[in-house]
Tab-separated table of C-alpha atoms in Angstrom:
chain	number	residue	atom	x	y	z
A	1	UNK	CA	-17.136	-14.848	17.271
A	2	UNK	CA	-14.843	-12.254	15.726
A	3	UNK	CA	-15.472	-11.934	11.988
A	4	UNK	CA	-13.509	-10.017	9.382
A	5	UNK	CA	-16.333	-7.489	9.016
A	6	UNK	CA	-16.436	-6.836	12.763
A	7	UNK	CA	-12.647	-6.590	12.919
A	8	UNK	CA	-12.634	-3.903	10.196
A	9	UNK	CA	-15.271	-1.928	12.121
A	10	UNK	CA	-13.295	-2.145	15.371
A	11	UNK	CA	-10.099	-1.113	13.583
A	12	UNK	CA	-11.842	1.957	12.160
A	13	UNK	CA	-12.923	2.939	15.691
A	14	UNK	CA	-9.376	2.338	16.954
A	15	UNK	CA	-8.024	4.392	14.050
A	16	UNK	CA	-10.255	7.319	14.981
A	17	UNK	CA	-9.020	7.154	18.569
A	18	UNK	CA	-5.363	7.069	17.477
A	19	UNK	CA	-5.973	9.973	15.101
A	20	UNK	CA	-7.518	12.136	17.841
A	21	UNK	CA	-4.704	11.226	20.238
A	22	UNK	CA	-2.053	12.155	17.651
A	23	UNK	CA	-3.816	15.460	16.938
A	24	UNK	CA	-3.944	16.419	20.621
A	25	UNK	CA	-0.382	15.302	21.352
A	26	UNK	CA	0.990	17.253	18.380
A	27	UNK	CA	-1.033	20.342	19.362
A	28	UNK	CA	-2.963	20.333	16.109
A	29	UNK	CA	-6.072	20.115	18.235
A	30	UNK	CA	-9.188	17.982	18.430
A	31	UNK	CA	-10.751	19.954	15.572
A	32	UNK	CA	-8.064	18.848	13.090
A	33	UNK	CA	-8.280	15.268	14.331
A	34	UNK	CA	-12.074	15.246	14.029
A	35	UNK	CA	-11.907	16.708	10.520
A	36	UNK	CA	-9.479	13.984	9.441
A	37	UNK	CA	-11.632	11.236	10.988
A	38	UNK	CA	-14.691	12.418	9.071
A	39	UNK	CA	-12.794	13.029	5.830
A	40	UNK	CA	-10.916	9.722	6.062
A	41	UNK	CA	-14.060	7.707	6.719
A	42	UNK	CA	-15.817	9.334	3.772
A	43	UNK	CA	-12.945	9.517	1.296
A	44	UNK	CA	-11.499	6.072	2.038
A	45	UNK	CA	-14.911	4.416	1.722
A	46	UNK	CA	-15.827	6.200	-1.513
A	47	UNK	CA	-12.401	5.774	-3.121
A	48	UNK	CA	-11.986	2.137	-2.052
A	49	UNK	CA	-15.416	1.228	-3.404
A	50	UNK	CA	-15.041	3.412	-6.496
A	51	UNK	CA	-11.659	1.899	-7.339
A	52	UNK	CA	-13.053	-1.632	-6.954
A	53	UNK	CA	-15.974	-0.832	-9.264
A	54	UNK	CA	-13.662	0.824	-11.780
A	55	UNK	CA	-11.165	-2.018	-12.055
A	56	UNK	CA	-13.284	-5.147	-11.801
A	57	UNK	CA	-17.000	-4.490	-11.384
A	58	UNK	CA	-17.956	-1.750	-13.832
A	59	UNK	CA	-20.251	-3.982	-15.862
A	60	UNK	CA	-20.963	-6.547	-13.151
A	61	UNK	CA	-23.960	-6.893	-10.847
A	62	UNK	CA	-22.217	-5.051	-8.025
A	63	UNK	CA	-22.276	-1.797	-9.963
A	64	UNK	CA	-26.027	-1.857	-10.352
A	65	UNK	CA	-26.787	-3.410	-6.968
A	66	UNK	CA	-25.694	-2.317	-3.515
A	67	UNK	CA	-23.474	0.735	-4.030
A	68	UNK	CA	-21.795	0.457	-0.609
A	69	UNK	CA	-22.104	-3.175	0.561
A	70	UNK	CA	-21.225	-4.015	4.158
A	71	UNK	CA	-18.735	-6.730	3.173
A	72	UNK	CA	-15.105	-5.436	3.009
A	73	UNK	CA	-14.430	-7.830	0.130
A	74	UNK	CA	-15.967	-5.337	-2.309
A	75	UNK	CA	-13.522	-2.530	-1.522
A	76	UNK	CA	-9.992	-2.083	-2.892
A	77	UNK	CA	-7.170	-1.347	-0.458
A	78	UNK	CA	-5.291	0.766	-3.002
A	79	UNK	CA	-8.323	2.975	-3.485
A	80	UNK	CA	-8.528	3.423	0.271
A	81	UNK	CA	-4.913	4.639	0.334
A	82	UNK	CA	-5.739	7.243	-2.317
A	83	UNK	CA	-8.757	8.225	-0.249
A	84	UNK	CA	-6.568	8.786	2.807
A	85	UNK	CA	-4.255	11.062	0.803
A	86	UNK	CA	-7.323	13.048	-0.295
A	87	UNK	CA	-8.488	13.199	3.325
A	88	UNK	CA	-5.100	14.599	4.388
A	89	UNK	CA	-5.362	17.325	1.758
A	90	UNK	CA	-8.933	18.225	2.776
A	91	UNK	CA	-7.929	18.292	6.449
A	92	UNK	CA	-5.061	20.672	5.696
A	93	UNK	CA	-7.411	22.874	3.671
A	94	UNK	CA	-10.247	22.945	6.222
A	95	UNK	CA	-7.986	23.391	9.244
A	96	UNK	CA	-5.908	26.050	7.452
A	97	UNK	CA	-2.631	24.226	7.803
A	98	UNK	CA	-0.041	23.106	5.289
A	99	UNK	CA	-0.209	19.608	3.831
A	100	UNK	CA	3.349	19.013	5.085
A	101	UNK	CA	2.342	19.872	8.659
A	102	UNK	CA	-0.775	17.714	8.543
A	103	UNK	CA	1.029	14.793	6.905
A	104	UNK	CA	3.858	14.837	9.457
A	105	UNK	CA	1.326	14.078	12.192
A	106	UNK	CA	-1.253	11.896	10.472
A	107	UNK	CA	0.719	9.796	7.955
A	108	UNK	CA	2.214	7.581	10.737
A	109	UNK	CA	-1.332	7.130	12.075
A	110	UNK	CA	-2.525	6.028	8.648
A	111	UNK	CA	0.306	3.509	8.374
A	112	UNK	CA	-0.596	2.009	11.758
A	113	UNK	CA	-4.209	1.615	10.628
A	114	UNK	CA	-3.052	0.094	7.327
A	115	UNK	CA	-0.863	-2.423	9.177
A	116	UNK	CA	-3.665	-3.512	11.512
A	117	UNK	CA	-6.139	-3.768	8.618
A	118	UNK	CA	-3.711	-6.025	6.794
A	119	UNK	CA	-3.251	-8.272	9.835
A	120	UNK	CA	-7.038	-8.555	10.108
A	121	UNK	CA	-7.024	-10.342	6.749
A	122	UNK	CA	-6.154	-13.472	8.738
A	123	UNK	CA	-9.914	-13.618	9.380
A	124	UNK	CA	-10.708	-13.535	5.655
A	125	UNK	CA	-9.929	-15.830	2.770
A	126	UNK	CA	-7.679	-13.476	0.842
A	127	UNK	CA	-4.264	-11.924	1.317
A	128	UNK	CA	-2.759	-15.414	1.334
A	129	UNK	CA	0.159	-16.681	-0.695
A	130	UNK	CA	1.086	-20.095	-2.047
A	131	UNK	CA	1.678	-23.123	0.170
A	132	UNK	CA	4.949	-22.900	2.104
A	133	UNK	CA	7.613	-25.476	1.304
A	134	UNK	CA	9.686	-25.243	4.487
A	135	UNK	CA	8.312	-26.903	7.632
A	136	UNK	CA	10.047	-24.246	9.739
A	137	UNK	CA	7.607	-21.669	8.334
A	138	UNK	CA	4.479	-23.742	8.943
A	139	UNK	CA	3.286	-21.583	11.807
A	140	UNK	CA	1.797	-18.166	12.414
A	141	UNK	CA	2.811	-15.370	11.667
A	142	UNK	CA	4.682	-16.805	8.682
A	143	UNK	CA	1.793	-18.882	7.391
A	144	UNK	CA	-1.851	-19.656	8.019
A	145	UNK	CA	-3.870	-22.842	7.515
A	146	UNK	CA	-6.585	-23.036	4.887
A	147	UNK	CA	-9.727	-25.169	5.123
A	148	UNK	CA	-7.758	-28.237	4.019
A	149	UNK	CA	-5.144	-27.860	6.741
A	150	UNK	CA	-2.479	-26.702	4.293
A	151	UNK	CA	-0.115	-23.963	5.402
A	152	UNK	CA	-0.196	-20.933	3.085
A	153	UNK	CA	2.091	-17.911	3.264
A	154	UNK	CA	0.595	-15.084	5.345
A	155	UNK	CA	1.327	-12.317	2.847
A	156	UNK	CA	-0.920	-9.923	4.763
A	157	UNK	CA	1.474	-10.041	7.722
A	158	UNK	CA	4.373	-9.160	5.441
A	159	UNK	CA	2.355	-6.198	4.152
A	160	UNK	CA	1.633	-5.140	7.728
A	161	UNK	CA	5.331	-5.378	8.600
A	162	UNK	CA	6.170	-3.284	5.528
A	163	UNK	CA	3.688	-0.592	6.615
A	164	UNK	CA	5.258	-0.453	10.070
A	165	UNK	CA	8.726	-0.265	8.511
A	166	UNK	CA	7.606	2.663	6.360
A	167	UNK	CA	6.176	4.312	9.480
A	168	UNK	CA	9.580	4.056	11.195
A	169	UNK	CA	11.178	5.727	8.177
A	170	UNK	CA	8.557	8.484	8.128
A	171	UNK	CA	9.044	9.228	11.823
A	172	UNK	CA	12.701	9.984	11.060
A	173	UNK	CA	11.937	12.304	8.107
A	174	UNK	CA	8.669	14.080	8.911
A	175	UNK	CA	9.457	16.868	6.433
A	176	UNK	CA	8.843	14.378	3.602
A	177	UNK	CA	6.282	12.227	5.391
A	178	UNK	CA	3.661	11.846	2.665
A	179	UNK	CA	6.096	11.407	-0.223
A	180	UNK	CA	8.206	8.831	1.600
A	181	UNK	CA	5.136	6.925	2.758
A	182	UNK	CA	3.666	6.740	-0.746
A	183	UNK	CA	6.972	5.741	-2.373
A	184	UNK	CA	7.873	2.960	0.019
A	185	UNK	CA	4.340	1.681	0.619
A	186	UNK	CA	3.892	1.412	-3.149
A	187	UNK	CA	7.297	-0.242	-3.650
A	188	UNK	CA	6.551	-2.808	-0.940
A	189	UNK	CA	3.097	-3.397	-2.404
A	190	UNK	CA	4.538	-4.226	-5.825
A	191	UNK	CA	6.531	-7.028	-4.206
A	192	UNK	CA	3.800	-8.283	-1.863
A	193	UNK	CA	1.151	-8.280	-4.584
A	194	UNK	CA	3.278	-10.716	-6.557
A	195	UNK	CA	3.154	-13.151	-3.629
A	196	UNK	CA	-0.640	-13.124	-3.382
A	197	UNK	CA	-2.564	-16.005	-4.905
A	198	UNK	CA	-5.694	-13.922	-5.472
A	199	UNK	CA	-5.244	-10.532	-7.076
A	200	UNK	CA	-7.301	-8.162	-9.208
A	201	UNK	CA	-5.890	-8.594	-12.693
A	202	UNK	CA	-6.350	-7.214	-16.188
A	203	UNK	CA	-5.020	-10.156	-18.141
A	204	UNK	CA	-1.330	-10.402	-17.263
A	205	UNK	CA	-1.279	-7.111	-15.320
A	206	UNK	CA	-1.882	-7.046	-11.567
A	207	UNK	CA	-3.882	-3.870	-10.997
A	208	UNK	CA	-2.403	-3.134	-7.562
A	209	UNK	CA	1.121	-3.314	-8.980
A	210	UNK	CA	0.143	-0.942	-11.783
A	211	UNK	CA	-1.422	1.498	-9.292
A	212	UNK	CA	1.688	1.345	-7.093
A	213	UNK	CA	3.989	2.122	-10.043
A	214	UNK	CA	1.754	5.051	-11.012
A	215	UNK	CA	1.846	6.389	-7.440
A	216	UNK	CA	5.658	6.326	-7.428
A	217	UNK	CA	5.779	7.982	-10.845
A	218	UNK	CA	3.398	10.759	-9.731
A	219	UNK	CA	5.500	11.490	-6.638
A	220	UNK	CA	8.586	11.684	-8.863
A	221	UNK	CA	6.861	14.008	-11.340
A	222	UNK	CA	5.765	16.357	-8.559
A	223	UNK	CA	9.388	16.744	-7.430
A	224	UNK	CA	11.098	16.985	-10.824
A	225	UNK	CA	11.594	20.732	-10.565
A	226	UNK	CA	13.722	20.338	-7.449
A	227	UNK	CA	16.405	18.181	-9.063
A	228	UNK	CA	19.189	18.842	-11.529
A	229	UNK	CA	19.199	17.350	-15.037
A	230	UNK	CA	21.727	14.642	-14.177
A	231	UNK	CA	19.772	13.562	-11.130
A	232	UNK	CA	16.532	13.579	-13.115
A	233	UNK	CA	18.058	11.431	-15.829
A	234	UNK	CA	19.513	8.879	-13.422
A	235	UNK	CA	16.301	8.621	-11.374
A	236	UNK	CA	13.962	8.207	-14.338
A	237	UNK	CA	16.202	5.751	-16.174
A	238	UNK	CA	16.435	3.704	-12.983
A	239	UNK	CA	12.671	3.814	-12.500
A	240	UNK	CA	11.913	2.721	-16.068
A	241	UNK	CA	14.466	-0.099	-15.856
A	242	UNK	CA	12.909	-1.268	-12.586
A	243	UNK	CA	9.438	-1.323	-14.132
A	244	UNK	CA	10.764	-3.409	-16.993
A	245	UNK	CA	12.518	-5.815	-14.617
A	246	UNK	CA	9.381	-6.242	-12.506
A	247	UNK	CA	7.393	-7.123	-15.640
A	248	UNK	CA	10.054	-9.644	-16.655
A	249	UNK	CA	10.222	-11.188	-13.174
A	250	UNK	CA	6.422	-11.471	-13.029
A	251	UNK	CA	6.542	-13.318	-16.325
A	252	UNK	CA	9.452	-15.469	-15.143
A	253	UNK	CA	7.682	-16.801	-12.025
A	254	UNK	CA	6.095	-19.741	-13.852
A	255	UNK	CA	8.025	-19.675	-17.104
A	256	UNK	CA	11.711	-19.861	-16.161
A	257	UNK	CA	13.593	-22.925	-14.843
A	258	UNK	CA	15.283	-21.321	-11.833
A	259	UNK	CA	13.811	-21.667	-8.297
A	260	UNK	CA	10.921	-19.320	-7.497
A	261	UNK	CA	12.542	-17.961	-4.341
A	262	UNK	CA	15.417	-16.574	-6.435
A	263	UNK	CA	12.844	-14.745	-8.511
A	264	UNK	CA	11.404	-13.093	-5.412
A	265	UNK	CA	14.824	-12.174	-4.044
A	266	UNK	CA	15.540	-10.436	-7.342
A	267	UNK	CA	12.163	-8.673	-7.261
A	268	UNK	CA	12.766	-7.424	-3.706
A	269	UNK	CA	16.067	-5.925	-4.853
A	270	UNK	CA	14.428	-4.332	-7.898
A	271	UNK	CA	11.579	-2.660	-5.971
A	272	UNK	CA	14.129	-1.464	-3.423
A	273	UNK	CA	16.089	0.166	-6.243
A	274	UNK	CA	12.859	1.666	-7.585
A	275	UNK	CA	12.105	3.197	-4.200
A	276	UNK	CA	15.615	4.659	-3.962
A	277	UNK	CA	15.302	6.223	-7.426
A	278	UNK	CA	12.092	7.947	-6.381
A	279	UNK	CA	13.451	8.944	-2.971
A	280	UNK	CA	16.466	10.554	-4.634
A	281	UNK	CA	14.143	12.970	-6.437
A	282	UNK	CA	12.015	13.529	-3.348
A	283	UNK	CA	15.037	14.482	-1.253
A	284	UNK	CA	16.692	16.581	-3.954
A	285	UNK	CA	17.614	20.099	-2.942
A	286	UNK	CA	15.936	22.780	-4.998
A	287	UNK	CA	18.082	23.883	-7.913
A	288	UNK	CA	18.515	27.620	-8.286
A	289	UNK	CA	16.984	29.106	-11.427
């Protein structure tokens, strides 16, 4: 019987194969592909586990028990994404290539792996949303049945679709592969995290949403020097407004009288605007000194 743990293992093996294939096809060579496989396995595992411990298990039994448990439930997906970015940087350093060159080849591979890992959550008991209200959606891939036979939204499939959509965007603009991937993955994650029933939270704050906003902000900061003052002002004002609107819409989900689906439509528009604000800085042409 296929379990979630076995599925994650098989996906990691598949990911290594795709990585090596991409390295050979792009003429980066088997050496670069092998370096990324080793770095990704190490960095993603350490960062995913470390992030989980940091945000929800620092004083719990997991911190003092098994440091690297075999169950995927004790690893944070956001930490794994940060680990993959670190692995890309180490691969570029060890293979003596630029980060841009390495990212152009391996970021699409990472997004494929992320999409398949998300879809594998169908075998787990998390990554699900609330019960669907429309009978038309009571079927896979839109929803999945829980132990009581109730149809719950398959948020993990939406996250997988978002990762594949980001991959399509990256394949069109390989010169900004890493920045675009981080911006739009994070923007999509802010929306999808709101749909999840179970989420790592610090009180009112969903940790994955906070991490995603920080990722977008960091990408914007790293590209501030390329933009003019007017563009900087517009992008940062838009970003801050979007953050404020997301906080309000999160609060409004259970507190306001309007239908919930309107809330999510508004949130999708807001995170889309947030992504565009960040992309505007990323794509800015360097201003002459």
